[in-house]
Amino acid sequence: MKYFLTVIVLCSLVYNQTTLGGNLKQNHRPLIETITTYNDMRLDPASFAPSLNSNDQKIFHDLILKGKIQTLPEIKHVAVDTYHMVVDDSTVIFDEKNWNQKKIRINNYLIDLSKVQSVNQLMKAIEKVVPAGEKKSSFLQMVEELVFPKAYGGWGKSGWLLLAAGVIAAASVGYMIHNKKESSNSKDNSSNDSIVKSSVGDVDSKNTSPISSKSFSVTPIGESYEHGFFILRKFNGKLYAGAFGYSKKQKIFTYSPWAAASPGFTTGESVCDLREFNGYLYANTENQGQIFRTQDGSNWEKVLDVKPDIGCGLAIFNGRIYATELTLDSAPAEIHRSSDGKSWEKVYSSGSTKRYMKEIVAFQDKLYGFYVDLDGNKNGMMSSSDGVIWANASAPARFIRSYVKGNTMWLAATKKYSSSGESAIWSFDGNNFKKVYSDSSKSHISYISSIGDTLVATTTVEWKGKQGGATLLQSCDGGSTWVTVHTFKETEAWGMEEFEGALYVATKQDGGGGKVYKVEGLCSK
């Protein structure tokens, strides 16, 4: 279904962007005008039909009125000059810059429409960029029954002719969108006829390929003993995974090969963060604020055990390691620090304020902590130049994870405590916040990281949910636009880390089943 709908909608939107289509070719249309027309057509297809009543346009008229146009996916505005259309596991991304250059991105592939010479070539290109193994959709069955008996009676109904039916539907809808008026076109049928018959060229040949591609794969490498994982971190040539669960089972796993650490350590809840400092790997846990550390990856020692119930964030700043601790639904929240990892001092307390603070990060000569004050649900940010004296400021969202790359801090925000009712990705330059992506269907943007020049983020559908649907996003342009490249079977995805040239993603599923996945082939360049 996703393949055929992608073909239909892509052709519909970009017909005027390519050199294909003969007399159906139109002049370039502004992106917002094209998308608005498309979405309006979905909502009220009957209003577009009256101008298509001539005999020559009978096929287009029937397609609009009988073709269940409302089932086509909506194109949603997700950021400035950026729009997404999600078709099952595939995402088509439209942004002003690429549109003006006659380019569109599908998943992690960029299609250069200026190189497309025929509908068949476009169809073949799209086949390469969407997941394989798709089944014929009910929409395509309708197109097949509608188009072939009336326009090409007697032609076959399987294989490439079935694909051709999808392309004919695309051409029809595209023609309607870009004209919205009756036109005499006795040549249209012969044009479509040649589309069905024409051979498919090598769209990957040098200097002619409309797509930039690289093999994309997502492979599970290991599973936890409980619900899943919260954090990933590389240390001394191995990848470490911190687990989530309440049954005091092993909380540390390593790769490669995949194995539970031995003896490792157990604790009553998750490993919320892992951080390397002075030759040790530290683990902050959500169990009585306990912090553990290891030098060899196998033997762990407890180095902090404080009163706040939950430990989470870890950061390195000016030669010291800092840790956040908080009490769930109560006061206080605290920050502790150490210069040797053994002796710790408290450098901040929220006192009687119920401050939920889990994230702490060093950025541009300052240390930042992000929180929400539960009395009044106010989002905030603390900053300090020395780790002792802290200044408070408001924040536009509840930020639960951060990632620093160059001169930008990327922030993952939750739907809860959001004034706009959406999870989001924000950038921060030390002075100003900017929202670059949002999703009202997910409870959390749960982690942000990078591999090479590619920025990546994960989403979580619902805390302790069981329906699946956590996703992996990527940005190939420095964070301006984001696209979904994979949907996981698990509901939550909380950690990522680059390791030995691949991206690793940690997932969680309430009741069990969370895994660590190896992801390759992001952002073809």
Coordinates of C-alpha atoms in Angstrom, one line a residue:
M1 CA 0.0 0.0 0.0
K2 CA 2.7 2.5 0.9
Y3 CA 4.5 2.0 -2.4
F4 CA 1.4 2.7 -4.5
L5 CA 0.2 5.6 -2.5
T6 CA 3.7 7.1 -2.5
V7 CA 3.8 6.8 -6.3
I8 CA 0.3 8.4 -6.6
V9 CA 0.9 11.3 -4.3
L10 CA 4.5 12.0 -5.4
C11 CA 3.5 12.1 -9.1
S12 CA 0.5 14.2 -8.2
L13 CA 2.6 16.8 -6.5
V14 CA 5.6 16.9 -8.8
Y15 CA 4.2 16.6 -12.2
N16 CA 5.0 20.2 -13.0
Q17 CA 8.5 19.7 -11.6
T18 CA 9.8 17.2 -14.2
T19 CA 10.4 17.1 -17.9
L20 CA 7.9 14.2 -18.3
G21 CA 4.3 14.2 -19.2
G22 CA 4.2 15.8 -22.7
N23 CA 1.4 18.3 -22.9
L24 CA 0.6 17.7 -19.2
K25 CA 3.7 19.4 -18.2
Q26 CA 3.0 22.7 -16.3
N27 CA 5.0 25.6 -15.2
H28 CA 6.6 25.6 -11.8
R29 CA 4.1 26.2 -9.0
P30 CA 5.0 27.5 -5.5
L31 CA 5.2 24.8 -2.9
I32 CA 2.6 26.2 -0.6
E33 CA 0.1 26.6 -3.4
T34 CA 0.6 23.0 -4.6
I35 CA 0.2 21.5 -1.2
T36 CA -2.8 23.6 -0.3
T37 CA -4.5 22.6 -3.5
Y38 CA -3.7 18.9 -2.8
N39 CA -5.1 19.0 0.7
D40 CA -8.2 20.9 -0.4
M41 CA -8.8 18.3 -3.1
R42 CA -8.6 15.5 -0.4
L43 CA -11.2 17.2 1.8
D44 CA -13.7 18.1 -1.0
P45 CA -13.0 16.2 -4.2
A46 CA -16.5 16.8 -5.6
S47 CA -15.7 20.5 -5.9
F48 CA -12.9 19.7 -8.4
A49 CA -15.0 17.5 -10.6
P50 CA -17.4 19.8 -12.5
S51 CA -14.6 21.1 -14.8
L52 CA -13.7 17.6 -15.7
N53 CA -17.0 16.5 -17.3
S54 CA -16.0 16.3 -20.9
N55 CA -15.6 13.0 -22.7
D56 CA -11.9 13.5 -22.9
Q57 CA -11.7 14.0 -19.1
K58 CA -14.1 11.1 -18.2
I59 CA -11.3 9.0 -16.7
F60 CA -10.1 11.9 -14.5
H61 CA -13.7 12.8 -13.5
D62 CA -14.4 9.1 -12.5
L63 CA -11.1 8.9 -10.6
I64 CA -11.9 11.9 -8.5
L65 CA -15.5 10.9 -7.7
K66 CA -15.0 7.2 -7.4
G67 CA -11.4 6.9 -6.4
K68 CA -11.7 7.4 -2.6
I69 CA -9.4 10.4 -2.9
Q70 CA -10.0 11.1 0.8
T71 CA -7.9 8.1 1.6
L72 CA -4.8 9.7 0.3
P73 CA -2.6 10.9 3.2
E74 CA -2.6 14.5 4.3
I75 CA 0.5 16.7 3.9
K76 CA 1.3 18.3 7.2
H77 CA 3.2 21.5 8.0
V78 CA 6.0 20.5 10.4
A79 CA 8.4 23.5 10.4
V80 CA 9.0 26.7 8.5
D81 CA 8.7 26.0 4.8
T82 CA 8.7 22.2 5.5
Y83 CA 5.9 19.7 5.0
H84 CA 5.7 15.9 5.6
M85 CA 3.5 13.2 4.1
V86 CA 3.6 9.9 5.9
V87 CA 2.5 6.8 4.0
D88 CA 2.8 3.8 6.4
D89 CA 6.6 3.6 7.1
S90 CA 7.6 6.0 4.4
T91 CA 7.8 9.7 4.6
V92 CA 7.9 12.2 1.7
I93 CA 9.4 15.5 2.8
F94 CA 8.9 18.8 0.9
D95 CA 10.8 21.9 1.8
E96 CA 11.1 25.2 0.0
K97 CA 14.8 25.0 -0.8
N98 CA 14.7 21.5 -2.4
W99 CA 11.4 22.3 -4.1
N100 CA 12.8 25.3 -5.9
Q101 CA 15.7 23.1 -7.0
K102 CA 13.3 20.4 -8.2
K103 CA 14.2 18.0 -5.5
I104 CA 12.2 15.9 -3.0
R105 CA 13.3 13.6 -0.3
I106 CA 11.6 10.2 0.3
N107 CA 12.9 8.5 3.5
N108 CA 16.7 8.9 3.3
Y109 CA 16.8 9.4 -0.5
L110 CA 16.9 12.6 -2.4
I111 CA 15.2 12.5 -5.8
D112 CA 16.4 15.0 -8.4
L113 CA 13.3 15.6 -10.4
S114 CA 15.1 17.6 -13.1
K115 CA 16.7 14.3 -14.2
V116 CA 13.4 12.4 -14.6
Q117 CA 12.6 11.9 -18.2
S118 CA 9.6 9.6 -18.0
V119 CA 6.9 8.5 -15.6
N120 CA 8.2 5.0 -15.9
Q121 CA 11.6 6.2 -14.8
L122 CA 10.1 8.1 -11.9
M123 CA 8.1 5.0 -11.0
K124 CA 11.3 2.8 -11.1
A125 CA 13.1 5.4 -8.9
I126 CA 10.4 5.4 -6.3
E127 CA 10.4 1.6 -6.2
K128 CA 14.0 1.8 -5.2
V129 CA 13.5 4.2 -2.3
V130 CA 10.5 2.7 -0.4
P131 CA 10.4 -0.6 1.5
A132 CA 10.0 -3.7 -0.5
G133 CA 7.4 -6.5 -0.1
E134 CA 4.3 -4.3 -0.3
K135 CA 0.9 -5.5 -1.2
K136 CA -1.7 -4.2 -3.6
S137 CA -3.9 -1.6 -1.9
S138 CA -7.7 -1.4 -2.2
F139 CA -7.1 2.0 -3.7
L140 CA -5.0 0.5 -6.5
Q141 CA -7.6 -2.2 -7.0
M142 CA -10.1 0.5 -7.6
V143 CA -7.8 2.2 -10.1
E144 CA -7.1 -1.1 -11.8
E145 CA -10.8 -1.8 -12.2
L146 CA -11.6 1.7 -13.2
V147 CA -8.8 2.4 -15.7
F148 CA -8.1 -0.8 -17.5
P149 CA -11.6 -1.7 -18.6
K150 CA -12.5 1.8 -19.7
A151 CA -9.2 3.0 -21.2
Y152 CA -7.2 0.0 -22.1
G153 CA -9.8 -2.8 -22.0
G154 CA -8.3 -6.3 -22.0
W155 CA -4.8 -5.4 -20.9
G156 CA -3.3 -7.6 -18.1
K157 CA -3.8 -6.9 -14.4
S158 CA -0.6 -8.1 -12.8
G159 CA 3.1 -7.3 -12.6
W160 CA 4.3 -4.2 -14.3
L161 CA 0.9 -3.4 -15.7
L162 CA -0.4 -3.2 -12.2
L163 CA 2.3 -0.7 -11.4
A164 CA 1.4 1.2 -14.5
A165 CA -2.2 1.5 -13.2
G166 CA -0.8 3.3 -10.2
V167 CA 1.2 5.6 -12.4
I168 CA -1.9 6.3 -14.6
A169 CA -3.8 7.2 -11.4
A170 CA -0.9 9.5 -10.4
A171 CA -0.9 11.2 -13.8
S172 CA -4.7 11.7 -13.6
V173 CA -4.7 13.2 -10.1
G174 CA -1.6 15.3 -11.0
Y175 CA -3.3 16.6 -14.1
M176 CA -6.4 17.5 -12.1
I177 CA -4.4 19.3 -9.4
H178 CA -2.3 21.4 -11.8
N179 CA -5.0 22.3 -14.2
K180 CA -8.4 22.3 -12.4
K181 CA -10.0 23.1 -15.7
E182 CA -11.3 21.3 -18.7
S183 CA -8.8 20.8 -21.6
S184 CA -9.1 19.1 -24.9
N185 CA -6.5 16.4 -24.9
S186 CA -6.9 13.6 -27.4
K187 CA -3.2 13.1 -27.0
D188 CA -3.5 12.3 -23.3
N189 CA -4.5 8.7 -23.9
S190 CA -1.7 8.0 -26.3
S191 CA 0.7 9.7 -23.8
N192 CA -0.6 7.4 -21.1
D193 CA -0.4 4.5 -23.5
S194 CA 3.2 5.1 -24.1
I195 CA 3.8 5.4 -20.4
V196 CA 2.5 1.9 -19.9
K197 CA 4.5 0.5 -22.8
S198 CA 7.7 2.4 -22.4
S199 CA 10.8 0.5 -21.1
V200 CA 12.5 1.5 -17.9
G201 CA 16.0 2.9 -18.3
D202 CA 18.8 2.5 -15.8
V203 CA 18.0 5.2 -13.4
D204 CA 21.3 4.6 -11.5
S205 CA 23.5 5.2 -14.5
K206 CA 26.2 7.9 -14.3
N207 CA 24.9 11.5 -14.4
T208 CA 21.3 10.5 -15.1
S209 CA 20.2 9.0 -11.8
P210 CA 17.3 11.0 -10.2
I211 CA 18.1 9.4 -6.8
S212 CA 21.0 9.4 -4.4
S213 CA 20.9 6.1 -2.6
K214 CA 22.8 4.0 0.0
S215 CA 21.8 0.7 1.6
F216 CA 19.7 1.3 4.7
S217 CA 19.3 -1.4 7.3
V218 CA 18.0 -1.8 10.9
T219 CA 19.3 -5.0 12.7
P220 CA 18.6 -6.0 16.3
I221 CA 21.8 -7.0 18.1
G222 CA 20.5 -7.7 21.7
E223 CA 17.6 -7.8 24.1
S224 CA 17.3 -7.0 27.8
Y225 CA 16.2 -9.2 30.7
E226 CA 13.4 -6.8 31.5
H227 CA 11.6 -3.9 29.7
G228 CA 14.4 -2.6 27.6
F229 CA 17.1 0.1 27.6
F230 CA 17.4 3.8 28.6
I231 CA 21.0 4.8 27.5
L232 CA 23.9 3.7 25.3
R233 CA 27.5 4.8 25.6
K234 CA 30.8 3.6 24.1
F235 CA 33.8 3.0 26.5
N236 CA 37.1 1.3 26.1
G237 CA 36.3 -0.2 22.7
K238 CA 32.9 -1.6 23.6
L239 CA 29.3 -0.4 23.5
Y240 CA 27.5 -0.3 26.9
A241 CA 23.7 -0.4 27.3
G242 CA 22.0 0.7 30.5
A243 CA 18.7 -1.3 31.1
F244 CA 15.3 -0.4 32.5
G245 CA 13.3 -2.6 34.9
Y246 CA 12.1 -3.1 38.5
S247 CA 13.1 -6.7 39.3
K248 CA 16.8 -6.0 40.2
K249 CA 18.1 -8.0 37.3
Q250 CA 21.4 -7.2 35.5
K251 CA 21.4 -3.5 34.4
I252 CA 24.5 -3.4 32.2
F253 CA 25.0 -5.1 28.8
T254 CA 28.0 -4.9 26.4
Y255 CA 28.7 -5.3 22.7
S256 CA 30.5 -6.8 20.8
P257 CA 29.7 -9.6 21.3
W258 CA 26.4 -9.0 23.0
A259 CA 26.5 -10.1 26.6
A260 CA 25.3 -9.2 30.1
A261 CA 28.1 -7.7 32.1
S262 CA 29.5 -10.1 34.8
P263 CA 29.3 -9.4 37.6
G264 CA 28.0 -6.0 36.6
F265 CA 25.4 -4.6 39.0
T266 CA 21.7 -4.8 39.8
T267 CA 19.5 -2.0 41.0
G268 CA 15.8 -1.4 41.6
E269 CA 15.2 0.7 38.5
S270 CA 16.9 2.0 35.4
V271 CA 20.3 3.2 34.4
C272 CA 19.3 6.7 33.3
D273 CA 22.7 7.9 32.0
L274 CA 26.2 6.7 31.4
R275 CA 29.2 9.0 31.1
E276 CA 33.0 8.5 30.9
F277 CA 35.2 10.5 33.3
N278 CA 38.9 10.2 34.1
G279 CA 39.2 6.6 32.9
Y280 CA 35.9 5.3 34.5
L281 CA 32.4 4.8 33.1
Y282 CA 29.8 6.2 35.5
A283 CA 26.1 5.1 35.7
N284 CA 23.5 7.3 37.3
T285 CA 20.4 5.2 38.3
E286 CA 16.8 5.8 39.1
N287 CA 17.2 4.0 42.4
Q288 CA 17.8 6.0 45.5
G289 CA 20.1 8.3 43.6
Q290 CA 22.8 5.6 43.4
I291 CA 25.8 6.1 41.1
F292 CA 28.1 3.2 40.1
R293 CA 31.4 3.2 38.2
T294 CA 33.7 0.8 36.5
Q295 CA 37.2 0.8 35.0
D296 CA 37.1 -2.6 33.3
G297 CA 33.4 -2.8 32.3
S298 CA 32.8 -5.9 34.5
N299 CA 33.3 -4.9 38.1
W300 CA 31.3 -1.9 39.3
E301 CA 31.4 -0.1 42.6
K302 CA 28.8 2.2 44.2
V303 CA 30.2 5.7 44.7
L304 CA 27.1 7.7 45.7
D305 CA 23.9 6.9 47.5
V306 CA 21.8 9.9 48.4
K307 CA 18.3 10.6 49.7
P308 CA 16.5 11.8 46.5
D309 CA 14.8 8.9 44.8
I310 CA 15.8 9.3 41.2
G311 CA 19.2 9.9 39.7
C312 CA 19.5 10.7 36.0
G313 CA 21.7 13.3 34.3
L314 CA 25.5 13.2 34.2
A315 CA 27.8 16.0 32.7
I316 CA 31.5 16.8 32.7
F317 CA 32.3 20.4 33.4
N318 CA 35.6 22.1 34.3
G319 CA 37.3 18.9 35.4
R320 CA 34.5 17.6 37.5
I321 CA 31.6 15.2 37.0
Y322 CA 28.1 16.5 37.9
A323 CA 24.9 14.4 38.6
T324 CA 21.3 15.4 39.0
E325 CA 19.1 13.8 41.7
L326 CA 15.4 14.4 42.4
T327 CA 12.4 13.2 44.4
L328 CA 9.4 12.2 42.4
D329 CA 6.4 14.6 42.9
S330 CA 8.2 16.1 45.9
A331 CA 11.1 18.3 46.9
P332 CA 14.0 18.8 46.6
A333 CA 16.0 18.4 43.4
E334 CA 19.7 18.3 43.8
I335 CA 23.0 18.5 41.9
H336 CA 26.1 16.8 43.2
R337 CA 29.7 16.9 41.9
S338 CA 33.0 15.2 42.3
S339 CA 36.6 15.8 41.1
D340 CA 37.7 12.2 41.8
G341 CA 34.5 10.2 41.4
K342 CA 34.7 8.9 45.0
S343 CA 34.0 12.0 47.2
W344 CA 30.9 14.0 46.2
E345 CA 29.5 17.4 47.4
K346 CA 26.1 18.9 47.0
V347 CA 26.3 22.2 45.0
Y348 CA 22.6 22.8 44.4
S349 CA 19.2 22.1 46.1
S350 CA 15.8 23.4 45.0
G351 CA 14.8 23.5 48.7
S352 CA 11.0 23.3 49.1
T353 CA 10.3 23.7 45.4
K354 CA 9.1 20.6 43.7
R355 CA 11.5 20.7 40.8
Y356 CA 11.6 17.8 38.3
M357 CA 15.1 18.1 36.8
K358 CA 16.7 15.1 35.0
E359 CA 19.0 16.7 32.4
I360 CA 22.3 18.5 32.8
V361 CA 24.7 19.5 30.1
A362 CA 27.9 21.6 29.5
F363 CA 27.7 24.1 26.7
Q364 CA 29.7 27.2 25.8
D365 CA 31.5 27.6 29.1
K366 CA 28.4 27.1 31.1
L367 CA 26.6 24.2 32.8
Y368 CA 22.8 24.0 32.2
G369 CA 20.1 22.1 34.0
F370 CA 16.6 21.8 32.5
Y371 CA 13.5 21.2 34.7
V372 CA 9.8 21.7 35.2
D373 CA 8.4 23.1 38.5
L374 CA 5.5 20.9 39.4
D375 CA 3.8 23.6 41.4
G376 CA 2.4 25.5 38.4
N377 CA 4.0 23.3 35.7
K378 CA 6.5 25.9 34.7
N379 CA 9.3 24.9 32.4
G380 CA 12.7 26.3 33.3
M381 CA 16.5 26.4 32.7
M382 CA 19.3 26.9 35.2
S383 CA 22.8 28.0 34.2
S384 CA 26.1 28.3 36.0
S385 CA 29.6 29.4 35.1
D386 CA 31.2 27.7 38.2
G387 CA 28.8 24.9 39.0
V388 CA 27.9 26.5 42.3
I389 CA 26.0 29.8 41.7
W390 CA 22.9 29.2 39.5
A391 CA 20.7 31.6 37.5
N392 CA 17.2 30.6 36.6
A393 CA 15.3 31.4 33.4
S394 CA 12.1 30.3 31.7
A395 CA 12.2 27.6 28.9
P396 CA 9.8 27.2 26.1
A397 CA 9.2 23.5 26.7
R398 CA 10.1 20.6 29.1
F399 CA 13.5 19.5 27.8
I400 CA 14.4 15.9 28.9
R401 CA 17.5 15.3 26.8
S402 CA 20.2 17.4 25.2
Y403 CA 22.9 17.0 22.6
V404 CA 25.7 19.4 21.8
K405 CA 27.2 19.5 18.3
G406 CA 29.5 22.4 17.5
N407 CA 27.9 25.7 18.4
T408 CA 24.4 24.3 18.8
M409 CA 22.6 22.5 21.6
W410 CA 19.8 20.3 20.4
L411 CA 17.0 19.7 22.9
A412 CA 14.4 17.0 23.0
A413 CA 11.0 18.1 24.4
T414 CA 7.9 16.3 25.7
K415 CA 4.3 16.8 24.8
K416 CA 3.4 17.1 28.4
Y417 CA 3.9 20.6 29.8
S418 CA 3.9 21.9 26.2
S419 CA 1.7 24.9 25.5
S420 CA 1.2 23.7 21.9
G421 CA 0.4 20.0 22.8
E422 CA 3.3 18.5 20.9
S423 CA 6.7 16.9 21.4
A424 CA 9.4 18.8 19.6
I425 CA 13.0 19.3 18.6
W426 CA 14.5 22.6 19.5
S427 CA 17.9 24.3 18.9
F428 CA 19.6 26.6 21.3
D429 CA 22.6 28.8 20.5
G430 CA 23.3 30.1 24.1
N431 CA 20.8 32.9 23.7
N432 CA 17.8 31.9 21.6
F433 CA 15.6 28.8 21.3
K434 CA 14.2 27.7 18.0
K435 CA 11.7 25.0 17.3
V436 CA 12.7 23.0 14.2
Y437 CA 10.4 19.9 14.3
S438 CA 7.2 18.9 16.1
D439 CA 4.9 15.9 16.4
S440 CA 1.6 16.0 18.2
S441 CA 1.1 12.2 17.9
K442 CA 4.2 11.3 20.1
S443 CA 4.6 11.9 23.8
H444 CA 8.3 12.5 23.6
I445 CA 11.1 13.4 21.4
S446 CA 13.2 11.1 23.5
Y447 CA 16.8 11.4 22.3
I448 CA 19.0 13.4 19.9
S449 CA 22.5 12.4 18.6
S450 CA 24.5 12.3 15.4
I451 CA 26.6 10.1 13.2
G452 CA 29.0 12.0 11.1
D453 CA 27.1 15.0 9.7
T454 CA 23.8 13.3 10.1
L455 CA 21.6 14.4 13.0
V456 CA 19.3 11.8 14.4
A457 CA 16.4 11.7 16.9
T458 CA 14.1 9.2 18.4
T459 CA 10.4 9.5 19.4
T460 CA 8.4 7.7 22.0
V461 CA 4.7 7.2 21.5
E462 CA 3.7 6.8 25.1
W463 CA 5.5 6.3 28.4
K464 CA 4.9 2.6 29.4
G465 CA 2.9 2.0 26.3
K466 CA 2.5 -1.3 24.5
Q467 CA 1.2 -0.4 21.0
G468 CA 4.6 0.0 19.3
G469 CA 5.4 2.9 16.9
A470 CA 8.6 4.5 18.3
T471 CA 10.4 6.1 15.3
L472 CA 13.9 7.1 14.2
L473 CA 14.3 10.6 12.5
Q474 CA 17.2 11.9 10.6
S475 CA 18.2 15.4 9.3
C476 CA 20.6 15.5 6.4
D477 CA 20.8 19.4 6.3
G478 CA 22.1 20.3 9.7
G479 CA 18.8 20.2 11.5
S480 CA 16.6 22.3 9.3
T481 CA 14.4 19.5 8.2
W482 CA 13.7 16.1 9.7
V483 CA 12.2 12.9 8.2
T484 CA 11.1 9.6 9.7
V485 CA 13.3 6.8 8.4
H486 CA 12.2 3.8 10.5
T487 CA 9.4 2.7 12.8
F488 CA 10.2 0.3 15.6
K489 CA 7.9 -2.5 16.9
E490 CA 8.5 -1.1 20.4
T491 CA 6.7 1.9 21.8
E492 CA 9.6 3.8 23.3
A493 CA 13.2 4.6 22.1
W494 CA 15.4 6.4 24.7
G495 CA 19.0 6.1 23.7
M496 CA 21.4 6.4 20.8
E497 CA 25.2 6.2 20.2
E498 CA 27.6 6.1 17.3
F499 CA 29.9 3.1 17.5
E500 CA 32.4 1.8 14.9
G501 CA 30.8 3.6 12.0
A502 CA 27.1 2.7 12.7
L503 CA 24.3 4.1 14.8
Y504 CA 22.9 2.1 17.7
V505 CA 19.4 2.7 19.0
A506 CA 17.9 1.6 22.4
T507 CA 14.2 0.8 22.7
K508 CA 11.9 -0.1 25.5
Q509 CA 8.5 -1.9 25.7
D510 CA 6.4 -2.1 28.8
G511 CA 6.2 -5.7 29.8
G512 CA 9.4 -6.7 28.0
G513 CA 10.9 -6.8 24.5
G514 CA 13.1 -3.7 24.3
K515 CA 16.2 -4.1 22.1
V516 CA 19.3 -2.5 20.9
Y517 CA 19.4 -2.0 17.1
K518 CA 22.2 -1.4 14.7
V519 CA 21.3 1.2 12.0
E520 CA 23.3 1.7 8.8
G521 CA 22.9 3.7 5.6
L522 CA 21.6 7.0 7.0
C523 CA 21.6 10.1 4.8
S524 CA 23.2 9.2 1.5
K525 CA 25.7 11.8 0.4

